[in-house]
Each structure stands twice: as structure tokens, then as C-alpha cells.
mmCIF file of C-alpha atoms and ligand atoms in Angstrom:
data_model
loop_
_atom_site.group_PDB
_atom_site.id
_atom_site.type_symbol
_atom_site.label_atom_id
_atom_site.label_comp_id
_atom_site.label_asym_id
_atom_site.label_seq_id
_atom_site.Cartn_x
_atom_site.Cartn_y
_atom_site.Cartn_z
ATOM 1 C CA MET A 1 -21.057 30.187 2.037
ATOM 2 C CA SER A 2 -20.704 31.288 -1.590
ATOM 3 C CA ILE A 3 -18.884 29.358 -4.290
ATOM 4 C CA THR A 4 -15.962 31.746 -3.975
ATOM 5 C CA ASP A 5 -15.913 31.347 -0.183
ATOM 6 C CA ASN A 6 -15.759 27.596 -0.665
ATOM 7 C CA ILE A 7 -12.854 27.890 -3.097
ATOM 8 C CA ASN A 8 -10.959 30.281 -0.856
ATOM 9 C CA LYS A 9 -11.456 28.060 2.142
ATOM 10 C CA ILE A 10 -10.157 24.997 0.285
ATOM 11 C CA LYS A 11 -7.203 26.915 -1.163
ATOM 12 C CA ALA A 12 -6.281 28.253 2.269
ATOM 13 C CA GLY A 13 -5.853 24.668 3.450
ATOM 14 C CA LEU A 14 -3.777 23.528 0.472
ATOM 15 C CA PRO A 15 0.015 23.761 0.269
ATOM 16 C CA ASP A 16 1.116 26.357 -2.309
ATOM 17 C CA GLU A 17 2.250 23.803 -4.871
ATOM 18 C CA VAL A 18 -1.135 22.054 -5.062
ATOM 19 C CA LEU A 19 -3.334 23.114 -7.974
ATOM 20 C CA LEU A 20 -7.087 23.151 -7.506
ATOM 21 C CA VAL A 21 -9.250 22.005 -10.408
ATOM 22 C CA ALA A 22 -12.822 23.131 -9.731
ATOM 23 C CA VAL A 23 -14.984 20.307 -11.069
ATOM 24 C CA SER A 24 -17.976 22.068 -12.607
ATOM 25 C CA LYS A 25 -19.604 19.059 -14.293
ATOM 26 C CA THR A 26 -23.432 19.267 -14.374
ATOM 27 C CA LYS A 27 -23.259 22.818 -12.969
ATOM 28 C CA PRO A 28 -24.568 25.846 -14.926
ATOM 29 C CA ASN A 29 -22.459 28.624 -16.425
ATOM 30 C CA GLU A 30 -23.626 31.027 -13.693
ATOM 31 C CA ASP A 31 -21.901 28.901 -11.057
ATOM 32 C CA ILE A 32 -18.708 28.798 -13.069
ATOM 33 C CA MET A 33 -18.863 32.585 -13.551
ATOM 34 C CA GLN A 34 -19.170 33.086 -9.804
ATOM 35 C CA ALA A 35 -15.963 31.163 -9.286
ATOM 36 C CA TYR A 36 -14.349 32.931 -12.254
ATOM 37 C CA ASN A 37 -15.256 36.387 -10.968
ATOM 38 C CA GLY A 38 -13.749 35.406 -7.640
ATOM 39 C CA GLY A 39 -10.471 34.767 -9.470
ATOM 40 C CA HIS A 40 -10.566 31.036 -10.152
ATOM 41 C CA LYS A 41 -9.646 29.992 -13.702
ATOM 42 C CA ILE A 42 -9.170 26.202 -13.728
ATOM 43 C CA PHE A 43 -12.239 24.017 -14.267
ATOM 44 C CA GLY A 44 -12.788 20.327 -14.889
ATOM 45 C CA GLU A 45 -15.527 18.659 -16.932
ATOM 46 C CA ASN A 46 -16.160 15.000 -17.685
ATOM 47 C CA LYS A 47 -18.489 15.062 -20.709
ATOM 48 C CA VAL A 48 -17.228 16.182 -24.113
ATOM 49 C CA GLN A 49 -20.492 17.781 -25.181
ATOM 50 C CA ASP A 50 -20.832 19.798 -21.966
ATOM 51 C CA LEU A 51 -17.219 20.881 -22.087
ATOM 52 C CA VAL A 52 -17.519 22.140 -25.678
ATOM 53 C CA LYS A 53 -20.691 24.095 -24.861
ATOM 54 C CA LYS A 54 -19.131 25.686 -21.812
ATOM 55 C CA TYR A 55 -15.918 26.477 -23.658
ATOM 56 C CA GLU A 56 -17.885 28.239 -26.379
ATOM 57 C CA SER A 57 -19.990 30.349 -24.046
ATOM 58 C CA LEU A 58 -17.526 31.239 -21.273
ATOM 59 C CA PRO A 59 -14.399 33.474 -21.080
ATOM 60 C CA LYS A 60 -11.503 32.262 -23.194
ATOM 61 C CA ASP A 61 -8.889 32.553 -20.464
ATOM 62 C CA ILE A 62 -10.452 29.662 -18.566
ATOM 63 C CA GLU A 63 -8.151 26.649 -18.378
ATOM 64 C CA TRP A 64 -10.323 23.628 -19.160
ATOM 65 C CA HIS A 65 -9.336 20.203 -17.899
ATOM 66 C CA PHE A 66 -11.025 17.080 -19.175
ATOM 67 C CA ILE A 67 -11.274 14.674 -16.243
ATOM 68 C CA GLY A 68 -13.592 11.921 -17.467
ATOM 69 C CA HIS A 69 -13.284 8.817 -19.568
ATOM 70 C CA LEU A 70 -12.589 9.998 -23.115
ATOM 71 C CA GLN A 71 -13.720 8.070 -26.182
ATOM 72 C CA SER A 72 -11.330 8.162 -29.113
ATOM 73 C CA ASN A 73 -13.988 9.359 -31.554
ATOM 74 C CA LYS A 74 -14.599 12.486 -29.437
ATOM 75 C CA VAL A 75 -10.991 13.545 -28.995
ATOM 76 C CA LYS A 76 -11.129 15.935 -31.943
ATOM 77 C CA TYR A 77 -13.779 18.139 -30.326
ATOM 78 C CA ILE A 78 -11.692 19.072 -27.292
ATOM 79 C CA VAL A 79 -8.098 18.904 -28.524
ATOM 80 C CA PRO A 80 -8.096 22.457 -29.960
ATOM 81 C CA PHE A 81 -8.653 24.134 -26.600
ATOM 82 C CA VAL A 82 -8.227 21.694 -23.701
ATOM 83 C CA SER A 83 -5.386 22.463 -21.249
ATOM 84 C CA LEU A 84 -4.986 19.023 -19.744
ATOM 85 C CA ILE A 85 -6.536 15.613 -20.351
ATOM 86 C CA HIS A 86 -6.465 13.793 -16.997
ATOM 87 C CA ALA A 87 -7.611 10.306 -17.752
ATOM 88 C CA VAL A 88 -5.696 8.775 -20.636
ATOM 89 C CA ASP A 89 -6.369 5.104 -20.021
ATOM 90 C CA SER A 90 -5.085 3.381 -23.147
ATOM 91 C CA PHE A 91 -2.306 3.605 -25.702
ATOM 92 C CA LYS A 92 -4.960 3.794 -28.410
ATOM 93 C CA LEU A 93 -6.427 6.932 -26.855
ATOM 94 C CA LEU A 94 -2.984 8.504 -26.521
ATOM 95 C CA LYS A 95 -2.279 7.827 -30.202
ATOM 96 C CA THR A 96 -5.609 9.360 -31.192
ATOM 97 C CA ILE A 97 -4.875 12.496 -29.166
ATOM 98 C CA ASP A 98 -1.491 12.731 -30.887
ATOM 99 C CA LYS A 99 -3.076 12.315 -34.318
ATOM 100 C CA GLU A 100 -5.682 15.020 -33.749
ATOM 101 C CA ALA A 101 -3.141 17.407 -32.218
ATOM 102 C CA ASN A 102 -0.829 16.801 -35.170
ATOM 103 C CA LYS A 103 -3.569 17.908 -37.589
ATOM 104 C CA ILE A 104 -3.640 21.369 -36.035
ATOM 105 C CA ASP A 105 0.026 21.379 -35.087
ATOM 106 C CA ILE A 106 -0.290 21.695 -31.335
ATOM 107 C CA ARG A 107 0.943 19.660 -28.390
ATOM 108 C CA VAL A 108 -1.573 18.414 -25.844
ATOM 109 C CA SER A 109 -0.718 17.751 -22.205
ATOM 110 C CA CYS A 110 -1.980 14.437 -20.871
ATOM 111 C CA LEU A 111 -1.956 12.511 -17.625
ATOM 112 C CA LEU A 112 -1.886 8.728 -17.689
ATOM 113 C CA GLN A 113 -4.635 7.265 -15.553
ATOM 114 C CA MET A 114 -3.577 4.496 -13.224
ATOM 115 C CA HIS A 115 -5.949 2.000 -11.740
ATOM 116 C CA ILE A 116 -5.277 2.129 -7.991
ATOM 117 C CA ALA A 117 -8.640 1.258 -6.422
ATOM 118 C CA GLU A 118 -9.489 -2.328 -5.700
ATOM 119 C CA GLU A 119 -12.849 -2.322 -7.480
ATOM 120 C CA GLU A 120 -15.306 0.270 -8.779
ATOM 121 C CA THR A 121 -13.226 2.428 -11.118
ATOM 122 C CA LYS A 122 -13.241 0.511 -14.331
ATOM 123 C CA PHE A 123 -10.710 2.682 -16.069
ATOM 124 C CA GLY A 124 -7.012 3.113 -15.693
ATOM 125 C CA MET A 125 -3.855 1.226 -16.489
ATOM 126 C CA SER A 126 -1.468 -0.837 -14.410
ATOM 127 C CA PHE A 127 2.083 0.262 -13.721
ATOM 128 C CA GLU A 128 3.255 -2.390 -16.181
ATOM 129 C CA GLU A 129 1.006 -1.183 -18.966
ATOM 130 C CA ILE A 130 2.325 2.329 -18.477
ATOM 131 C CA THR A 131 5.966 1.289 -18.535
ATOM 132 C CA ASP A 132 5.269 -0.778 -21.658
ATOM 133 C CA ILE A 133 3.871 2.301 -23.375
ATOM 134 C CA LEU A 134 6.748 4.554 -22.337
ATOM 135 C CA ASN A 135 9.283 1.967 -23.482
ATOM 136 C CA SER A 136 7.671 1.309 -26.838
ATOM 137 C CA VAL A 137 9.020 2.431 -30.188
ATOM 138 C CA ASP A 138 5.552 3.694 -31.146
ATOM 139 C CA PHE A 139 5.481 6.009 -28.161
ATOM 140 C CA LYS A 140 8.678 7.729 -29.237
ATOM 141 C CA GLN A 141 6.998 8.693 -32.523
ATOM 142 C CA LEU A 142 4.300 10.711 -30.763
ATOM 143 C CA LYS A 143 5.360 14.339 -31.077
ATOM 144 C CA HIS A 144 2.085 16.043 -30.329
ATOM 145 C CA ILE A 145 1.389 14.869 -26.819
ATOM 146 C CA LYS A 146 3.206 15.650 -23.623
ATOM 147 C CA ILE A 147 2.959 13.297 -20.654
ATOM 148 C CA ALA A 148 2.536 15.654 -17.714
ATOM 149 C CA GLY A 149 2.101 13.054 -14.980
ATOM 150 C CA LEU A 150 -0.347 10.559 -13.518
ATOM 151 C CA MET A 151 -3.938 10.568 -12.351
ATOM 152 C CA GLY A 152 -5.725 8.129 -10.099
ATOM 153 C CA MET A 153 -8.893 7.613 -8.115
ATOM 154 C CA ALA A 154 -8.915 5.819 -4.781
ATOM 155 C CA THR A 155 -11.596 3.407 -3.663
ATOM 156 C CA ASN A 156 -14.724 5.128 -2.412
ATOM 157 C CA THR A 157 -14.594 3.881 1.178
ATOM 158 C CA LYS A 158 -14.587 5.097 4.776
ATOM 159 C CA ASP A 159 -11.477 2.977 5.323
ATOM 160 C CA THR A 160 -9.001 5.857 5.292
ATOM 161 C CA ALA A 161 -6.008 3.554 5.798
ATOM 162 C CA ARG A 162 -6.832 1.957 2.500
ATOM 163 C CA VAL A 163 -7.208 5.322 0.732
ATOM 164 C CA HIS A 164 -3.826 6.366 2.134
ATOM 165 C CA LYS A 165 -2.313 3.168 0.814
ATOM 166 C CA GLU A 166 -3.742 3.580 -2.692
ATOM 167 C CA PHE A 167 -2.555 7.174 -3.009
ATOM 168 C CA ALA A 168 0.850 6.240 -1.606
ATOM 169 C CA TYR A 169 1.082 3.544 -4.250
ATOM 170 C CA LEU A 170 0.326 6.073 -7.001
ATOM 171 C CA LYS A 171 2.994 8.370 -5.603
ATOM 172 C CA SER A 172 5.563 5.567 -5.588
ATOM 173 C CA CYS A 173 4.725 4.758 -9.217
ATOM 174 C CA PHE A 174 5.074 8.429 -10.087
ATOM 175 C CA ASN A 175 8.516 8.590 -8.460
ATOM 176 C CA SER A 176 9.636 5.474 -10.221
ATOM 177 C CA LEU A 177 8.472 6.641 -13.685
ATOM 178 C CA LYS A 178 9.964 10.063 -13.073
ATOM 179 C CA ASN A 179 13.254 8.426 -12.248
ATOM 180 C CA ASP A 180 13.240 5.959 -15.149
ATOM 181 C CA PHE A 181 11.795 8.093 -17.963
ATOM 182 C CA TYR A 182 11.700 11.771 -17.027
ATOM 183 C CA ASN A 183 14.727 12.316 -14.883
ATOM 184 C CA ASN A 184 15.866 15.472 -16.625
ATOM 185 C CA ASN A 185 12.488 16.601 -17.804
ATOM 186 C CA ASN A 186 10.222 18.762 -15.632
ATOM 187 C CA SER A 187 7.219 18.298 -17.853
ATOM 188 C CA PHE A 188 6.384 15.095 -15.943
ATOM 189 C CA LYS A 189 5.274 16.796 -12.749
ATOM 190 C CA TYR A 190 1.618 16.329 -11.847
ATOM 191 C CA MET A 191 -0.060 13.823 -9.654
ATOM 192 C CA SER A 192 -3.772 14.403 -10.036
ATOM 193 C CA MET A 193 -5.295 12.704 -7.034
ATOM 194 C CA GLY A 194 -7.949 13.681 -4.520
ATOM 195 C CA MET A 195 -11.609 14.704 -4.732
ATOM 196 C CA SER A 196 -14.039 16.270 -2.218
ATOM 197 C CA SER A 197 -14.088 13.271 0.087
ATOM 198 C CA ASP A 198 -10.414 12.330 0.050
ATOM 199 C CA TYR A 199 -8.304 15.276 -1.099
ATOM 200 C CA LYS A 200 -6.715 15.847 2.309
ATOM 201 C CA ILE A 201 -5.461 12.283 2.354
ATOM 202 C CA ALA A 202 -4.258 12.685 -1.238
ATOM 203 C CA VAL A 203 -2.319 15.830 -0.360
ATOM 204 C CA ASP A 204 -0.786 14.058 2.639
ATOM 205 C CA GLU A 205 0.413 11.413 0.199
ATOM 206 C CA GLY A 206 1.948 13.895 -2.218
ATOM 207 C CA SER A 207 -0.806 15.019 -4.584
ATOM 208 C CA ASN A 208 -0.146 18.324 -6.327
ATOM 209 C CA MET A 209 -3.427 18.540 -8.236
ATOM 210 C CA VAL A 210 -6.819 17.994 -6.634
ATOM 211 C CA ARG A 211 -10.142 17.751 -8.476
ATOM 212 C CA ILE A 212 -12.928 19.099 -6.286
ATOM 213 C CA GLY A 213 -16.576 19.472 -7.255
ATOM 214 C CA SER A 214 -19.256 19.087 -4.612
ATOM 215 C CA LEU A 215 -17.335 20.855 -1.847
ATOM 216 C CA ILE A 216 -17.237 23.929 -4.077
ATOM 217 C CA PHE A 217 -20.500 23.873 -6.001
ATOM 218 C CA GLY A 218 -22.688 21.760 -3.712
ATOM 219 C CA ALA A 219 -24.001 18.255 -4.261
ATOM 220 C CA ARG A 220 -24.882 17.230 -7.811
ATOM 221 C CA THR A 221 -28.466 16.129 -8.384
HETATM 222 C C1 PLP B 1 -16.806 14.217 -10.413
HETATM 223 C C2 PLP B 1 -15.362 13.994 -10.358
HETATM 224 C C3 PLP B 1 -14.555 14.625 -9.392
HETATM 225 C C4 PLP B 1 -15.108 15.537 -8.315
HETATM 226 O O1 PLP B 1 -15.912 14.837 -7.421
HETATM 227 P P1 PLP B 1 -16.414 15.506 -6.064
HETATM 228 O O2 PLP B 1 -16.647 14.355 -5.171
HETATM 229 O O3 PLP B 1 -17.674 16.240 -6.398
HETATM 230 O O4 PLP B 1 -15.357 16.412 -5.574
HETATM 231 C C5 PLP B 1 -13.200 14.391 -9.424
HETATM 232 N N1 PLP B 1 -12.637 13.586 -10.349
HETATM 233 C C6 PLP B 1 -13.370 12.968 -11.284
HETATM 234 C C7 PLP B 1 -12.680 12.088 -12.280
HETATM 235 C C8 PLP B 1 -14.744 13.143 -11.317
HETATM 236 O O5 PLP B 1 -15.454 12.514 -12.271
#
């Protein structure tokens, strides 16, 4: 199976409204170009330096998503071209993104990362932290970011009931925030949840953006 076959097979099993982010981290440009030539344009990277290199050397109509933990001091390198930042895990980071976007007068789409797994994932905020941010006076001053939804990672476990539960919890938080803060605003619309091992469960639970790497490009070494 080629990279494009893998993508087509995954897409064929996804409902129409679910966006596929092909996670190309650690993979060479040739692999990305195979997917690109097959018609896929959305890629995810988790290291700033790798993302910048790939952005510079690959076609400019690629939509780059940053999916990893982002340090505030590196925000400036990706803000000019990134399409979506998936893992905003602190108010400080959100303010930094706003500040850098302000400098070049653009608006950057961000997802707030929620901590839904029991252990492992160190990053992500609680529902309370997120509501505190959205309610704050400071937040209302940020004119150069757009909150496009939530992102979360489930526990890495064979216990599928638990994975279902964690994704369902994220979905319920999404619905509640949508209702309380973005009722008449369609910009809050994405739930980025699901990777190679659990994306089918995530889609069952309402994901509309899956981040898939190894099922497309093969295992990372
Ligand atoms: C690496 C990574 C993925 C993709 O993982 P696979 O198991 O290879 O599909 C998805 N999301 C994040 C945040 C990642 O770091």
C-alpha cells in the first residue's frame, strides 16, 4: 500500500465532515510530496524547527497544522504561516500567539488543549481553566487569535471503554463551551481528537478532526 492508498482508505471510512490531518512528523519531504501529489494538503508537525524547514521547502498551498506542545519563545517562527495551532495549553501561550500575530496583523486559529487522559499526557487544561480564560477580561482584549475549538488526547490503553469515555467527556465540554460562549459563532467548530490507534472511537464520539501519522506513513523509528 502506498501513502496515497493509505490516505484514501482512511478517508473512505471517515464521515464527510471529518477532516484528516496527516501527521508527517519525523517523515521526509518525499513522503509528504507523495501524499500531496495524491491530493492531500493538510499536514501536522510537532516540532517548530522541522515545521519551518518543511514549510520553506514544500509547496505553499499546504495547510500546516502545529500539533505539539508549543513553547512561547518559538511562537514567532510559525505564526506567519501556520493554519491551525492544535495544542494551546495555557493562557500565557495564547497571549503570546496574539502578540506575535498582532505584529504582522493577522489572526491565528487555535484549539484549546484539554487534559482528558488520566495520566501520561502532561499537557492540557481542565474545563475550569478554559472557562476561566474565556470569561476573563484579558481574553476579550485578544484580537489576533480565533478559538476554533478543542483538542484532546485519550489515554494510551487497550481499554476501549475508557477511551470512549474520555472522548465523550471532551465532546460534552465542547458542547457546553459552544453553548455558553460561541452560540452564534461558527468559528468554534473543531474537535481535534483521534490518532492512528483510536480515531474510530474518536469519530464515534463526535470528533471532526483526526490526526493520523503512522497509519499513513508507517511506524516512526
Ligand atoms: C504523533 C502525534 C499524532 C499521530 O500519532 P499516530 O499514532 O502516528 O497516528 C497525533 N497527535 C499528536 C499530538 C501527535 O503528537
